[in-house]
Coordinates of C-alpha atoms in Angstrom, one line a residue:
Chain X
X1 CA -27.6 -22.7 -13.0
X2 CA -25.3 -25.7 -12.7
X3 CA -23.0 -25.7 -9.7
X4 CA -19.5 -24.2 -9.8
X5 CA -17.1 -26.9 -8.6
X6 CA -14.0 -26.0 -6.7
X7 CA -12.2 -29.0 -5.1
X8 CA -15.0 -30.9 -3.3
X9 CA -17.1 -27.8 -2.8
X10 CA -19.9 -26.6 -5.0
X11 CA -21.4 -23.1 -5.3
X12 CA -24.6 -22.0 -7.1
X13 CA -23.2 -18.4 -7.4
X14 CA -20.5 -17.7 -9.9
X15 CA -19.7 -14.2 -8.7
X16 CA -16.8 -14.1 -6.2
X17 CA -16.2 -10.9 -4.3
X18 CA -13.1 -9.2 -3.1
X19 CA -13.5 -7.3 0.1
X20 CA -10.9 -4.5 0.1
X21 CA -11.4 -0.9 -0.8
X22 CA -14.9 -0.4 0.7
X23 CA -15.9 2.7 2.6
X24 CA -16.7 0.7 5.7
X25 CA -17.1 -2.9 6.9
X26 CA -20.9 -2.5 6.8
X27 CA -20.8 -1.3 3.2
X28 CA -18.7 -4.4 2.4
X29 CA -21.2 -6.7 4.2
X30 CA -24.2 -5.2 2.4
X31 CA -22.5 -5.7 -1.0
X32 CA -21.6 -9.3 -0.2
X33 CA -25.2 -10.0 0.8
X34 CA -26.6 -8.2 -2.3
X35 CA -24.2 -10.1 -4.6
X36 CA -25.5 -13.5 -3.5
X37 CA -21.9 -14.6 -3.5
X38 CA -21.1 -17.7 -1.6
X39 CA -17.3 -17.4 -1.9
X40 CA -15.4 -14.2 -1.0
X41 CA -11.8 -13.5 -0.6
X42 CA -10.2 -11.6 2.3
X43 CA -6.7 -10.6 2.8
X44 CA -4.8 -12.0 5.8
X45 CA -3.3 -8.5 6.3
X46 CA -6.9 -7.2 7.0
X47 CA -7.5 -9.9 9.7
X48 CA -7.5 -7.9 12.9
X49 CA -8.6 -9.9 15.9
X50 CA -7.7 -7.1 18.3
X51 CA -10.0 -4.4 16.9
X52 CA -13.4 -5.4 15.6
X53 CA -14.0 -2.2 13.8
X54 CA -11.0 -2.7 11.7
X55 CA -11.4 -6.4 11.1
X56 CA -12.8 -7.9 7.8
X57 CA -12.5 -11.5 8.8
X58 CA -14.8 -11.6 11.8
X59 CA -17.9 -10.0 10.2
X60 CA -17.5 -12.1 7.1
X61 CA -17.2 -15.3 9.0
X62 CA -20.6 -14.7 10.6
X63 CA -22.5 -14.6 7.3
X64 CA -24.3 -17.9 6.9
X65 CA -23.7 -19.8 3.7
X66 CA -20.5 -17.9 2.9
X67 CA -17.2 -19.6 2.3
X68 CA -14.1 -17.5 2.9
X69 CA -11.1 -17.7 0.7
X70 CA -8.2 -16.0 2.4
X71 CA -5.7 -14.4 0.1
X72 CA -1.9 -13.9 0.3
X73 CA -1.9 -10.3 -0.8
X74 CA 1.2 -8.7 0.5
X75 CA 3.4 -11.7 -0.3
X76 CA 6.3 -11.0 -2.5
X77 CA 7.7 -14.5 -2.7
X78 CA 6.5 -18.1 -2.7
X79 CA 7.9 -18.6 0.8
X80 CA 5.9 -15.7 2.2
X81 CA 2.7 -16.9 0.4
X82 CA 3.1 -20.4 1.9
X83 CA 3.6 -18.9 5.4
X84 CA 0.5 -16.7 4.9
X85 CA -1.5 -19.6 3.7
X86 CA -0.6 -21.7 6.8
X87 CA -1.6 -18.8 9.1
X88 CA -4.8 -18.1 7.2
X89 CA -5.9 -21.7 7.4
X90 CA -5.2 -21.8 11.1
X91 CA -7.2 -18.6 11.7
X92 CA -10.1 -19.2 9.4
X93 CA -10.4 -22.9 9.1
X94 CA -10.9 -22.5 5.3
X95 CA -9.2 -24.9 3.0
X96 CA -9.3 -22.3 0.2
X97 CA -6.4 -20.1 -0.5
X98 CA -6.2 -17.5 -3.2
X99 CA -2.5 -17.3 -4.1
X100 CA -1.5 -13.7 -4.8
X101 CA 2.2 -12.9 -5.1
X102 CA 3.1 -9.5 -6.4
X103 CA 6.7 -8.5 -5.8
X104 CA 6.1 -5.0 -7.2
X105 CA 3.9 -3.4 -4.6
X106 CA 2.9 -0.6 -7.1
X107 CA 1.3 -2.3 -10.1
X108 CA 0.5 -5.6 -8.2
X109 CA 1.1 -7.8 -11.2
X110 CA 1.4 -11.4 -10.2
X111 CA 4.8 -13.1 -10.3
X112 CA 4.4 -16.3 -12.4
X113 CA 7.5 -18.0 -11.1
X114 CA 6.9 -17.5 -7.4
X115 CA 3.2 -18.3 -7.9
X116 CA 4.0 -21.6 -9.5
X117 CA 6.4 -22.5 -6.7
X118 CA 3.8 -21.6 -4.0
X119 CA 1.0 -23.4 -5.7
X120 CA 3.0 -26.6 -6.0
X121 CA 3.6 -26.7 -2.3
X122 CA 0.1 -25.7 -1.2
X123 CA -1.7 -28.1 -3.6
X124 CA 0.4 -30.9 -2.2
X125 CA -0.7 -29.8 1.3
X126 CA -4.3 -30.3 0.2
X127 CA -5.3 -26.6 0.1
X128 CA -7.9 -25.7 -2.5
X129 CA -5.5 -23.5 -4.4
X130 CA -6.8 -20.7 -6.6
X131 CA -3.9 -18.7 -8.0
X132 CA -4.2 -15.1 -9.4
X133 CA -2.1 -15.2 -12.5
X134 CA -1.1 -13.2 -15.6
X135 CA -3.2 -14.3 -18.6
X136 CA -0.7 -16.9 -19.7
X137 CA -2.0 -20.2 -21.2
X138 CA 1.2 -22.1 -20.5
X139 CA 1.4 -21.1 -16.9
X140 CA -2.3 -22.0 -16.5
X141 CA -1.7 -25.6 -17.7
X142 CA 1.4 -25.9 -15.5
X143 CA -0.7 -24.8 -12.5
X144 CA -3.4 -27.3 -13.4
X145 CA -0.8 -30.0 -13.5
X146 CA 0.4 -29.3 -10.0
X147 CA -3.1 -29.6 -8.6
X148 CA -4.7 -26.1 -8.5
X149 CA -8.5 -26.1 -8.3
X150 CA -8.9 -23.2 -10.7
X151 CA -6.8 -20.5 -12.4
X152 CA -7.6 -16.8 -12.1
X153 CA -6.1 -14.9 -14.9
X154 CA -6.3 -11.1 -14.8
X155 CA -8.7 -9.3 -17.1
X156 CA -6.4 -6.2 -16.7
X157 CA -4.4 -4.6 -14.0
X158 CA -5.9 -4.6 -10.5
X159 CA -8.0 -1.5 -9.9
X160 CA -7.5 -0.3 -13.5
X161 CA -11.1 -0.8 -14.7
X162 CA -9.7 -1.6 -18.2
X163 CA -11.9 -4.6 -18.5
X164 CA -11.1 -7.8 -20.5
X165 CA -8.0 -6.4 -22.2
X166 CA -6.4 -9.9 -22.0
X167 CA -9.4 -11.4 -23.7
X168 CA -7.6 -13.3 -26.5
X169 CA -5.2 -15.0 -23.9
X170 CA -8.1 -15.8 -21.6
X171 CA -9.9 -17.5 -24.5
X172 CA -6.8 -19.7 -25.1
X173 CA -6.7 -20.6 -21.4
X174 CA -10.4 -21.5 -21.4
X175 CA -10.0 -23.7 -24.5
X176 CA -7.2 -25.7 -23.0
X177 CA -8.3 -25.9 -19.4
X178 CA -9.8 -28.8 -17.5
X179 CA -10.2 -26.7 -14.3
X180 CA -12.4 -23.6 -13.8
X181 CA -11.1 -20.4 -15.3
X182 CA -12.1 -17.4 -13.3
X183 CA -11.3 -13.9 -14.5
X184 CA -9.9 -11.8 -11.6
X185 CA -9.0 -8.1 -11.7
X186 CA -9.7 -5.2 -14.0
X187 CA -13.5 -5.7 -14.7
X188 CA -15.3 -2.4 -14.6
X189 CA -18.9 -3.1 -15.6
X190 CA -21.5 -5.9 -15.3
X191 CA -21.4 -6.1 -19.1
X192 CA -17.7 -7.1 -19.0
X193 CA -18.5 -9.8 -16.4
X194 CA -21.3 -11.0 -18.6
X195 CA -18.8 -11.1 -21.6
X196 CA -16.3 -13.1 -19.5
X197 CA -19.0 -15.7 -18.7
X198 CA -20.2 -15.9 -22.3
X199 CA -16.6 -16.5 -23.3
X200 CA -16.5 -19.6 -21.1
X201 CA -15.3 -18.5 -17.7
X202 CA -16.7 -20.5 -14.9
X203 CA -16.9 -17.4 -12.6
X204 CA -15.6 -13.9 -12.2
X205 CA -14.0 -12.2 -9.2
X206 CA -14.9 -8.5 -8.7
X207 CA -13.7 -6.0 -6.1
X208 CA -12.9 -2.4 -7.1
X209 CA -15.9 -2.0 -9.5
X210 CA -18.3 -2.8 -6.7
X211 CA -16.3 -1.2 -3.8
X212 CA -15.9 2.2 -5.4
X213 CA -19.4 2.4 -6.9
X214 CA -21.7 5.1 -5.6
X215 CA -24.0 2.3 -4.3
X216 CA -21.9 -0.8 -3.8
X217 CA -24.8 -3.1 -2.9
X218 CA -26.8 -2.1 -6.0
X219 CA -23.7 -2.6 -8.2
X220 CA -23.1 -6.0 -6.6
X221 CA -26.6 -7.0 -7.5
X222 CA -26.1 -5.8 -11.1
X223 CA -22.9 -7.9 -11.4
X224 CA -24.7 -10.9 -10.0
X225 CA -27.5 -10.7 -12.6
X226 CA -24.9 -10.1 -15.4
X227 CA -22.9 -13.1 -14.4
X228 CA -26.0 -15.2 -14.4
X229 CA -27.1 -13.9 -17.8
X230 CA -23.7 -14.5 -19.3
X231 CA -23.6 -18.1 -18.0
X232 CA -27.1 -18.8 -19.3
X233 CA -26.3 -17.3 -22.7
X234 CA -23.3 -19.5 -23.1
X235 CA -25.3 -22.6 -22.2
X236 CA -28.1 -21.6 -24.5
X237 CA -25.6 -21.5 -27.4
X238 CA -24.4 -18.2 -28.8
X239 CA -24.7 -17.8 -32.5
X240 CA -21.5 -17.9 -34.5
X241 CA -19.9 -14.7 -35.6
X242 CA -19.6 -14.2 -39.4
X243 CA -17.8 -11.8 -41.6
X244 CA -20.6 -11.7 -44.1
X245 CA -24.4 -11.7 -44.1
X246 CA -26.1 -15.1 -43.3
X247 CA -29.6 -15.4 -44.6
X248 CA -32.2 -16.5 -42.1
X249 CA -33.7 -18.9 -44.6
X250 CA -31.1 -21.2 -46.2
X251 CA -30.2 -20.2 -49.7
X252 CA -29.5 -23.7 -50.9
X253 CA -32.5 -25.6 -49.7
X254 CA -33.8 -26.0 -53.2
X255 CA -30.9 -28.4 -54.0
X256 CA -32.0 -31.9 -53.9
X257 CA -35.7 -30.9 -53.7
X258 CA -36.5 -32.6 -56.9
X259 CA -37.3 -31.2 -60.3
Chain O
X1 CA 31.3 16.8 -2.7
X2 CA 31.2 14.0 -5.1
X3 CA 29.2 14.4 -8.3
X4 CA 25.4 14.4 -8.0
X5 CA 23.8 11.2 -9.3
X6 CA 22.5 11.5 -12.8
X7 CA 18.9 10.9 -11.9
X8 CA 18.8 14.0 -9.7
X9 CA 19.2 16.3 -12.6
X10 CA 17.4 14.2 -15.2
X11 CA 14.4 16.4 -16.1
X12 CA 12.8 13.6 -18.1
X13 CA 11.9 11.9 -14.8
X14 CA 9.7 14.9 -13.9
X15 CA 8.6 16.4 -17.2
X16 CA 5.0 15.3 -16.7
X17 CA 4.7 16.9 -13.3
X18 CA 6.4 20.2 -14.0
X19 CA 3.7 21.8 -16.0
X20 CA 1.1 20.8 -13.4
X21 CA 3.1 22.5 -10.7
X22 CA 3.7 25.7 -12.7
X23 CA 0.0 26.3 -13.3
X24 CA -1.5 28.8 -10.9
X25 CA -5.1 29.3 -11.9
X26 CA -8.2 28.0 -10.1
X27 CA -9.6 26.1 -13.0
X28 CA -6.5 23.9 -13.5
X29 CA -6.4 23.2 -9.8
X30 CA -10.0 22.0 -9.8
X31 CA -9.4 19.8 -12.9
X32 CA -6.4 18.3 -11.2
X33 CA -8.4 17.7 -8.1
X34 CA -11.1 15.8 -10.0
X35 CA -8.5 13.6 -11.7
X36 CA -6.5 13.0 -8.5
X37 CA -9.7 11.9 -6.8
X38 CA -10.7 9.6 -9.6
X39 CA -7.2 8.0 -9.8
X40 CA -7.1 7.5 -6.0
X41 CA -10.5 5.9 -5.9
X42 CA -9.8 3.6 -8.7
X43 CA -6.5 2.4 -7.4
X44 CA -6.9 2.6 -3.6
X45 CA -10.6 2.5 -3.2
X46 CA -12.0 4.3 -0.2
X47 CA -9.5 3.3 2.4
X48 CA -6.9 5.4 4.2
X49 CA -4.1 3.5 5.9
X50 CA -3.2 4.9 9.3
X51 CA 0.0 4.9 11.3
X52 CA 1.4 6.6 14.4
X53 CA 4.8 7.9 15.2
X54 CA 6.6 6.9 18.4
X55 CA 9.5 9.2 19.4
X56 CA 12.1 6.9 21.1
X57 CA 14.7 9.5 21.8
X58 CA 15.5 13.2 21.3
X59 CA 19.2 12.9 21.7
X60 CA 20.9 14.1 18.5
X61 CA 24.4 14.8 17.2
X62 CA 23.5 17.1 14.4
X63 CA 22.9 20.9 14.1
X64 CA 20.0 21.3 11.7
X65 CA 18.8 24.9 12.0
X66 CA 15.2 24.0 11.6
X67 CA 14.8 21.1 14.1
X68 CA 13.7 21.2 17.8
X69 CA 16.0 18.2 18.5
X70 CA 19.2 19.9 17.2
X71 CA 22.1 19.3 19.6
X72 CA 22.4 23.0 20.6
X73 CA 18.8 23.2 21.8
X74 CA 18.6 23.6 25.6
X75 CA 15.5 21.4 26.2
X76 CA 16.1 18.2 28.3
X77 CA 17.2 15.1 26.5
X78 CA 15.5 11.8 27.1
X79 CA 15.2 8.4 25.6
X80 CA 12.6 5.8 26.4
X81 CA 13.8 2.7 28.3
X82 CA 12.5 -0.6 26.9
X83 CA 9.8 -1.0 29.5
X84 CA 8.6 2.5 28.7
X85 CA 8.6 1.7 25.0
X86 CA 6.4 -1.3 25.8
X87 CA 4.0 0.9 27.8
X88 CA 3.8 3.4 25.0
X89 CA 3.1 0.7 22.5
X90 CA 0.4 -0.8 24.7
X91 CA -1.2 2.7 25.0
X92 CA -1.0 3.1 21.2
X93 CA -2.5 -0.4 20.7
X94 CA -5.4 0.6 23.0
X95 CA -6.4 3.3 20.5
X96 CA -6.2 0.7 17.7
X97 CA -2.8 1.5 16.2
X98 CA -1.2 -1.4 14.3
X99 CA 1.4 0.4 12.3
X100 CA 4.2 2.3 14.1
X101 CA 6.9 4.6 12.9
X102 CA 9.8 4.7 15.4
X103 CA 11.8 7.9 15.5
X104 CA 15.1 9.0 16.8
X105 CA 17.5 11.9 16.2
X106 CA 20.9 11.4 14.5
X107 CA 23.1 8.7 15.8
X108 CA 24.5 9.2 19.4
X109 CA 26.1 7.0 22.0
X110 CA 22.9 7.4 24.1
X111 CA 20.6 6.2 21.3
X112 CA 22.7 4.4 18.7
X113 CA 22.1 1.4 16.5
X114 CA 21.9 -1.3 19.2
X115 CA 19.2 0.7 21.0
X116 CA 17.2 1.1 17.8
X117 CA 17.6 -2.6 16.9
X118 CA 16.3 -3.7 20.3
X119 CA 13.4 -1.2 20.0
X120 CA 12.4 -2.6 16.6
X121 CA 12.6 -6.1 18.0
X122 CA 10.3 -5.2 20.9
X123 CA 7.9 -3.3 18.7
X124 CA 7.6 -6.1 16.1
X125 CA 6.5 -8.5 18.9
X126 CA 3.5 -6.1 19.6
X127 CA 2.6 -4.4 16.3
X128 CA 1.9 -6.0 12.9
X129 CA 4.0 -3.3 11.1
X130 CA 7.1 -1.5 12.2
X131 CA 8.9 1.2 10.3
X132 CA 11.7 3.6 11.4
X133 CA 12.6 7.2 10.8
X134 CA 16.1 7.5 12.2
X135 CA 19.8 8.2 11.3
X136 CA 21.2 6.8 8.0
X137 CA 22.7 3.3 8.4
X138 CA 24.8 0.8 6.6
X139 CA 23.4 -2.0 4.5
X140 CA 24.4 -4.5 7.2
X141 CA 22.6 -2.5 9.8
X142 CA 19.5 -2.3 7.7
X143 CA 19.7 -6.0 7.2
X144 CA 19.8 -6.6 10.9
X145 CA 16.8 -4.4 11.4
X146 CA 14.8 -6.2 8.7
X147 CA 15.6 -9.5 10.4
X148 CA 14.1 -8.0 13.6
X149 CA 10.8 -7.2 11.8
X150 CA 11.4 -3.7 10.4
X151 CA 9.6 -3.4 7.1
X152 CA 9.7 0.4 6.4
X153 CA 12.0 3.4 6.4
X154 CA 11.2 7.0 6.2
X155 CA 14.0 9.4 5.5
X156 CA 13.6 13.0 4.3
X157 CA 16.3 14.6 2.3
X158 CA 15.1 17.8 3.9
X159 CA 16.3 19.8 0.8
X160 CA 17.5 18.5 -2.5
X161 CA 19.4 21.7 -3.1
X162 CA 23.0 20.8 -2.1
X163 CA 24.2 24.4 -1.4
X164 CA 21.2 25.1 0.7
X165 CA 21.6 21.8 2.4
X166 CA 25.2 22.7 3.4
X167 CA 24.0 25.9 5.0
X168 CA 21.1 24.4 6.9
X169 CA 23.1 21.5 8.5
X170 CA 25.6 23.3 10.6
X171 CA 27.4 20.2 12.0
X172 CA 27.2 16.5 12.6
X173 CA 26.8 13.4 10.5
X174 CA 23.8 14.8 8.7
X175 CA 26.0 17.3 6.8
X176 CA 26.8 14.6 4.3
X177 CA 24.3 15.3 1.5
X178 CA 25.1 12.2 -0.6
X179 CA 25.2 9.9 2.3
X180 CA 21.6 10.9 3.1
X181 CA 20.5 10.8 -0.5
X182 CA 21.7 7.2 -0.9
X183 CA 20.1 6.0 2.3
X184 CA 16.9 4.6 0.8
X185 CA 18.9 2.5 -1.6
X186 CA 21.0 1.0 1.2
X187 CA 17.9 0.2 3.2
X188 CA 16.3 -1.6 0.2
X189 CA 19.5 -3.5 -0.4
X190 CA 19.5 -4.5 3.2
X191 CA 16.0 -6.0 2.9
X192 CA 13.7 -3.1 4.1
X193 CA 10.6 -3.5 2.0
X194 CA 9.4 0.0 1.6
X195 CA 10.9 3.5 1.8
X196 CA 9.3 6.8 2.3
X197 CA 11.0 10.0 1.0
X198 CA 10.2 13.7 0.8
X199 CA 11.5 17.2 1.2
X200 CA 10.9 19.5 4.2
X201 CA 8.9 22.0 2.3
X202 CA 9.9 25.6 3.0
X203 CA 13.6 25.1 3.1
X204 CA 14.2 25.6 -0.6
X205 CA 12.4 26.8 -3.7
X206 CA 9.2 24.6 -3.7
X207 CA 8.9 23.6 -7.4
X208 CA 12.5 22.6 -7.7
X209 CA 12.1 20.5 -4.5
X210 CA 8.9 18.8 -5.8
X211 CA 10.6 17.9 -9.1
X212 CA 13.6 16.5 -7.2
X213 CA 11.3 14.4 -5.0
X214 CA 9.5 13.1 -8.1
X215 CA 12.8 12.1 -9.7
X216 CA 14.0 10.4 -6.6
X217 CA 10.7 8.4 -6.3
X218 CA 10.9 7.4 -10.0
X219 CA 14.6 6.5 -9.8
X220 CA 13.8 4.2 -6.8
X221 CA 10.8 2.6 -8.4
X222 CA 12.7 1.8 -11.6
X223 CA 15.9 0.6 -10.0
X224 CA 14.4 -1.3 -7.1
X225 CA 11.2 -2.6 -8.6
X226 CA 10.3 -4.8 -5.7
X227 CA 10.5 -2.0 -3.1
X228 CA 7.5 0.0 -2.0
X229 CA 8.1 3.7 -2.4
X230 CA 5.9 6.4 -0.8
X231 CA 6.2 10.2 -0.7
X232 CA 5.4 12.5 2.2
X233 CA 4.8 16.2 2.0
X234 CA 6.0 17.7 5.3
X235 CA 5.9 21.5 5.6
X236 CA 8.1 23.1 8.2
X237 CA 6.3 23.8 11.5
X238 CA 7.1 26.0 14.4
X239 CA 9.7 24.4 16.7
X240 CA 12.2 25.2 19.4
X241 CA 14.9 27.5 17.9
X242 CA 12.3 29.6 16.0
X243 CA 13.8 29.1 12.6
X244 CA 11.8 30.9 9.9
X245 CA 11.7 29.1 6.6
X246 CA 12.9 31.0 3.5
X247 CA 9.9 29.9 1.4
X248 CA 6.3 29.9 2.2
X249 CA 4.5 26.8 0.9
X250 CA 0.8 27.7 1.0
X251 CA -2.1 25.3 1.1
X252 CA -3.0 25.8 -2.5
X253 CA 0.5 24.9 -3.7
X254 CA 0.8 21.9 -1.3
X255 CA -2.5 20.6 -2.6
X256 CA -1.4 21.1 -6.2
X257 CA 1.8 19.2 -5.5
X258 CA 0.1 16.3 -3.9
X259 CA -2.5 16.0 -6.7
X260 CA 0.2 16.3 -9.4
X261 CA 2.1 13.4 -7.7
X262 CA -1.1 11.4 -7.6
X263 CA -1.9 11.8 -11.3
X264 CA 1.7 11.2 -12.4
X265 CA 2.3 8.3 -10.0
X266 CA -1.0 6.6 -9.5
X267 CA 0.3 3.5 -7.7
X268 CA 2.4 4.9 -4.8
X269 CA 1.2 5.8 -1.3
X270 CA 1.1 9.5 -0.7
X271 CA 1.4 10.4 3.0
X272 CA 0.2 13.4 5.1
X273 CA 1.1 13.8 8.7
X274 CA -0.5 15.7 11.7
X275 CA 1.8 18.6 10.9
X276 CA -1.1 19.8 8.7
X277 CA -4.3 21.3 9.9
X278 CA -7.4 19.2 10.4
X279 CA -9.2 21.1 7.7
X280 CA -6.4 20.5 5.2
X281 CA -6.1 16.8 6.1
X282 CA -9.8 16.2 5.8
X283 CA -9.8 17.9 2.4
X284 CA -6.9 15.9 1.0
X285 CA -7.9 12.5 2.3
X286 CA -8.8 10.5 -0.8
X287 CA -7.8 13.5 -3.0
X288 CA -4.4 11.9 -3.6
X289 CA -3.5 11.1 0.0
X290 CA -3.8 7.4 1.0
X291 CA -1.8 7.2 4.2
X292 CA -2.0 9.4 7.2
X293 CA -0.6 9.6 10.7
X294 CA -3.1 9.7 13.6
X295 CA -3.2 10.9 17.2
X296 CA 0.5 11.8 16.9
X297 CA 2.6 12.7 19.9
X298 CA 5.9 14.3 18.8
X299 CA 7.4 14.2 22.3
X300 CA 9.4 11.4 23.7
X301 CA 7.0 9.4 25.8
X302 CA 3.9 11.2 24.6
X303 CA 1.3 8.5 24.6
X304 CA 1.4 7.4 28.2
X305 CA 2.3 10.8 29.7
X306 CA 0.9 13.3 27.2
X307 CA 1.0 16.2 29.8
X308 CA 4.5 15.7 31.2
X309 CA 6.5 14.7 28.2
X310 CA 9.3 17.1 27.1
X311 CA 9.9 19.3 24.1
X312 CA 8.6 18.2 20.8
X313 CA 10.4 18.0 17.4
X314 CA 7.8 20.3 16.0
X315 CA 4.3 21.4 16.9
X316 CA 1.4 19.1 15.8
X317 CA -1.4 21.0 14.0
X318 CA -4.0 18.3 13.8
X319 CA -4.4 17.2 17.4
X320 CA -7.6 15.3 17.1
X321 CA -8.0 12.0 18.9
X322 CA -8.0 8.8 16.9
X323 CA -11.8 8.6 17.3
X324 CA -12.4 12.2 16.2
X325 CA -10.2 11.8 13.2
X326 CA -11.7 8.4 12.1
X327 CA -15.2 10.0 12.4
X328 CA -14.1 12.8 10.0
X329 CA -12.9 10.2 7.5
X330 CA -16.1 8.2 7.8
X331 CA -18.1 11.3 7.2
X332 CA -16.3 11.6 3.9
X333 CA -17.2 8.0 3.1
X334 CA -13.6 6.8 3.6
X335 CA -12.6 3.9 5.8
X336 CA -9.8 4.3 8.3
X337 CA -7.7 1.2 8.3
X338 CA -5.5 0.5 11.3
X339 CA -4.0 -2.9 10.1
X340 CA -3.1 -3.3 6.5
X341 CA -0.1 -5.6 7.0
X342 CA 0.6 -8.9 8.6
X343 CA 3.7 -10.0 10.4
X344 CA 3.5 -13.2 8.3
X345 CA 5.2 -11.1 5.6
X346 CA 8.1 -10.0 7.7
X347 CA 10.5 -12.4 6.1
X348 CA 13.8 -12.8 7.9
X349 CA 16.6 -14.1 5.9
X350 CA 17.5 -17.8 6.4
X351 CA 20.3 -18.5 8.8
X352 CA 22.9 -19.2 6.1
X353 CA 22.2 -15.8 4.4
X354 CA 22.7 -13.8 7.5
X355 CA 25.8 -11.7 7.6

């Protein structure tokens, strides 16, 4: 597998994990290990330096070969996200920031306007900026122009398990994008992650589907294999779709064959 | 009284919940439980957010017949001084608490707005998240509290039946039904990020109360789309004054109510306090409930001096320690989460926007 490039960093794994919603810190760590992920996101609001049992950041930072991408989940405005990014960088030392701005705390849909404003500031401050966005091809280009290292359009609503319901828009984003496109949110099954990779995504981010599985570590492994299969399939060259039958032997080969 | 707001009587806002509440058979209850569990797991995963109440003061100016803090109760009155508040918070922090709900009675000279504001300010320096359950305030007062780091408000309407409300609130500022009803909106307007509402179950006919709470929650979600809205389900508990509730809300109905709210409103936090038994709390965790209080002391000064503190607002039913309660959650494959917020998001208004 070729490397996934984000800023000056490279990763051989194309599965990024979210770390909320697990039944315990140890279940989360097992899943991270089983996934082979090299990049995981963790919410600043779940950093708890005062109580190890409740803290996600500490245990994750001890896993060798893992890069942490703090996220700004909880921010409702650009200003809050920027503040959270500064604190996250100070605490974690990571140059990565996943910009999540959802002013509606119920459906958690990203705010495109505030996200754009925050990304512009953070990219200028040399963060490796990875925004979680609605599947909007115009917004994706605007974010690329301000210096984001990737765009992360949602497959469907966070925690909904509705899969790639934004597939047509994600395809437009991929077609136009010069930076990695990473589907984030809504994926339910490894087959959907595989489909996202076949479609041309450079990586996928999965949380709920792994965290709430009966066996999170086993599900993480399944997602890892599916992501790899999807990426390999795309590189191998998927056959074109056709509305009618296409013969396996050309029907017109006799033409020009001489009389 | 002025006219009731249109949303309170708009049955369209609760039409999906009503049939679920009116069913009484075991089969429908079990079906509802399965759906509530699936929705909770999908949306919130396996985590239960924890908080703890801190009773600042039991001074009160109102005469609610059902409350141990009502101004005609004979038990001694007390409020925590600021050094005591700090000691209580440190004691709470020792057991891991990172999310505190500060409580007072209705507004009095002894424990008024300035006392509450300074208490919030002090708490926000120690805890990542501070919410209040106190007397209704003005928009400007809520704005001042938000600037000090207060992010949440809990205020129960007690009963949504205006006639019954008038009978139960014998005197004091709490007699104003509409003033209380509109309190969450004033708080949101003032910059408080999330509001918790509910009815004190047992005071009025339970299905009507549940439908009114649902309408209130939906009205708030639609009108104030950036605000967090949560719903609590307090049942009336024994308290000084020996008030006997007119309606009995049994465990089966309460469970049905919680699960109906979860399926109809999949994204909002549903809260269960230590008023309920350990058996009921353990059963409902993850079955709709996503936020719970822990190791609660309902007396003023209850964390440092659990034995000597005065009268409580009501009797706690689940008196397990934080450790015991967390062990029970973990046994159910749920993760107790003590910190699910960061003070980075307490976003005081810029100087020029301050009133």
